[in-house]
Amino acid sequence: MGMSCNQCQESIHGTGCTVRGVCGKDEPTAQLQDVLVYATEGLALAAEKLTGSVSVHVGQLISESLFVTVTNTNFDEDAIVAQIRKTLAVRDELNASLDHSSDHDAAHWSGSSKEDFLAKAASVSITSLSENEDLRSLKSLVLYGLKGLAAYTDHAAVLGYHDDEIYAFYVKALAALTNVLSADELTGLVLETGGVAVKAMALLDKANTTTYGHPEITTVSTGVGKNPGILISGHDLRDLEELLKQTEGTGVDVYTHCEMLPAHYYPAFKKYSHFVGNYGGAWWSQDKEFDTFNGPILMTTNCIVPVREAYRNRMFTTGMAGYPGLKHIAARAEGGAKDFSVLVEMAKSCQPPKELENGTIVGGFAHNQVLALADKVVAAVKSGAIKRFVVMAGCDGRHASRQYYTDVAAALPEGTIILTAGCAKYRYNKLELGDIGGIPRVLDAGQCNDSYSLAVIALKLKEVFELDDINDLPISFDIAWYEQKAVTVLLALLFLGVKGIRLGPTLPEFLTPNVAAVLVEKFGIKPIGAVNADIEAMMAGA
Ligand code: SF4
Ligand code: SF3
């Protein structure tokens, strides 16, 4: 039995990835990730038996273990095995404290070797979730929603923010996935995942804005300076903070890459004069950009693409990210900071980055900043200067079909504002789209989790315009997805009652025709179509 993975948008059509992932994940890595998910379900079954709330320790461990399995986060077999062992050890502690022996298959796995885990993988892959393909599809939707959720709760936890209710939901939902459930029960669980997703994004928003201030309108340089630099990618703001502190006064500049771009919008990071700009585009072009960057690269989370020799010895992972052969920067000790000195020392002997472009990107339109401009925005809607908002948040990816998003952005009529978040923005954030009365036509709220900001803005507009239904606003949703965080964001939008979302570049491979039909019927989800036809429909409110 080979690997079986269908969790992302680039999954092989018709079968999922069964030999080697399009992402570069090989069979043993995929199988160990399945075992890790299964072990995490075992932990949830043990935690479910406890009375009282789920401990922070267990909640955070669940977040970490699921996060490891998010697309393009961790390709390192040994790191995944270590996480399986850690998860099983805590499960065993819980069961011992309850004097409980579990009948979950993973009950006796504790002393297993990597080979043992691999031998068990076939029985715990995604296909084992249910023999019925529609039920399996619904379970997959829940599981992938939980994986994305886990990334967000892990980021919040890193900043000291936890939510008992979210952790209790992990336990309930993961335990439920091991049971036989009806389609109705699973549909309920899907919607509940969306509700918890809203909570998790709100929690992370609170963690980020309380720690680093509210994002402000910011112009970010895409050029390069004369000093050597360190490039930081992924989503972890605390790693960035510690890196900025440790590079201050060293003559080494810090640049953001991909989803770290929005860090420039936070007030707390503006004081660092060596935090100079953003280098490159979305994650999938890193195999070219990392080569010309010339200095060390730190991947704090996804998305990692197969690492080329040209920069392998300059690339580091940390947190839940991992890649075989790369040096991993260890977790911080309680109350301490991570030690990035190896990157700083390496940078000092590196050439400055080679210039790829020399422009600017404007962003920082998270909810607080947009609400500060609310009078202006509302007046522009009332005067007809703004005719429609189009939410184009989500992920970017490799497929040429994503040119659709560039073409839509370029062809949208002048009275439209694009609301974005996530790396989807790289398809159009360097186009000259102008402004409407001083309001830029692309408002970037931040990382994918900052899609929460877009929901807050929509809800505020609904209140200002005294509407009963969010769908009566002049807003269309034209979302791009790739990995499981986008699944989480999608479920959050559905929970908030958003209807008629266009989803592309393709609908998820893990949705069976029957499950897709339910989403179409209940929520009006539709695949993207031709650029002009979609624009015409969106402008007409369809
Ligand atoms: Fe394939 Fe995506 Fe799974 Fe990678 S994460 S193996 S590309 S489905
Ligand atoms: Fe991008 Fe990987 Fe999803 Fe945070 S960096 S949005 S794909």
Coordinates of N, CA, C and O in Angstrom, one line a residue, residues 17 45 66 71 126 136 153 184 199 204 210 261 268 278 281 285 302 362 375 386 454:
C17 N -2.4 12.1 -4.3 CA -1.0 11.7 -4.6 C -0.8 10.3 -4.0 O -1.0 10.1 -2.8
L45 N -8.8 10.6 22.4 CA -9.6 9.6 23.1 C -9.3 9.5 24.6 O -10.2 9.4 25.4
L66 N -0.9 18.3 14.8 CA -1.7 18.4 13.6 C -1.0 19.4 12.6 O -1.0 19.2 11.4
T71 N 0.2 20.8 4.8 CA 1.0 20.7 3.6 C 2.2 21.7 3.6 O 2.1 22.8 4.0
I126 N -5.9 8.1 5.3 CA -7.2 8.8 5.1 C -8.3 7.8 4.6 O -9.4 8.0 5.0
R136 N -16.3 9.5 4.3 CA -14.9 9.8 4.3 C -14.6 11.2 3.9 O -13.7 11.9 4.5
T153 N -4.0 28.0 16.2 CA -3.9 27.9 17.7 C -2.4 27.7 18.2 O -2.1 28.2 19.3
D184 N -25.4 13.3 8.6 CA -25.9 14.5 9.3 C -25.0 14.9 10.5 O -24.7 16.1 10.7
K199 N -13.4 31.5 16.1 CA -12.8 31.7 17.4 C -11.3 31.7 17.4 O -10.6 32.5 18.1
L204 N -6.0 34.4 17.6 CA -4.7 34.7 17.1 C -4.6 36.2 16.8 O -3.6 36.8 17.0
T210 N -2.3 42.3 20.5 CA -2.0 42.7 21.8 C -0.5 42.7 22.0 O 0.1 43.6 22.7
L261 N 5.5 38.8 5.0 CA 5.4 40.2 4.5 C 4.5 41.1 5.5 O 5.0 42.2 5.8
A268 N 5.1 47.3 16.3 CA 6.3 46.8 17.2 C 7.5 46.5 16.4 O 8.6 46.6 16.9
N278 N 10.7 43.3 1.8 CA 10.3 42.0 1.4 C 11.0 41.5 0.2 O 11.2 42.3 -0.8
G281 N 8.4 36.6 -4.1 CA 6.9 36.5 -4.2 C 6.4 35.4 -3.3 O 6.8 35.2 -2.2
S285 N 7.8 30.1 -5.6 CA 8.9 30.5 -6.4 C 10.2 30.6 -5.6 O 11.2 31.1 -6.0
N302 N 5.1 26.4 7.2 CA 4.9 26.2 5.7 C 5.0 27.6 5.1 O 4.8 28.6 5.7
V362 N 2.0 48.1 -0.7 CA 1.3 48.8 0.4 C 0.3 47.8 1.0 O -0.4 47.1 0.4
D375 N -15.4 56.0 7.9 CA -16.3 57.1 7.3 C -16.0 57.3 5.9 O -16.9 57.5 5.1
I386 N -17.3 53.6 -4.7 CA -17.0 52.1 -4.5 C -18.3 51.4 -4.8 O -19.4 51.6 -4.2
L454 N -11.1 40.5 7.5 CA -12.0 40.7 6.4 C -13.5 40.4 6.9 O -14.4 41.1 6.5

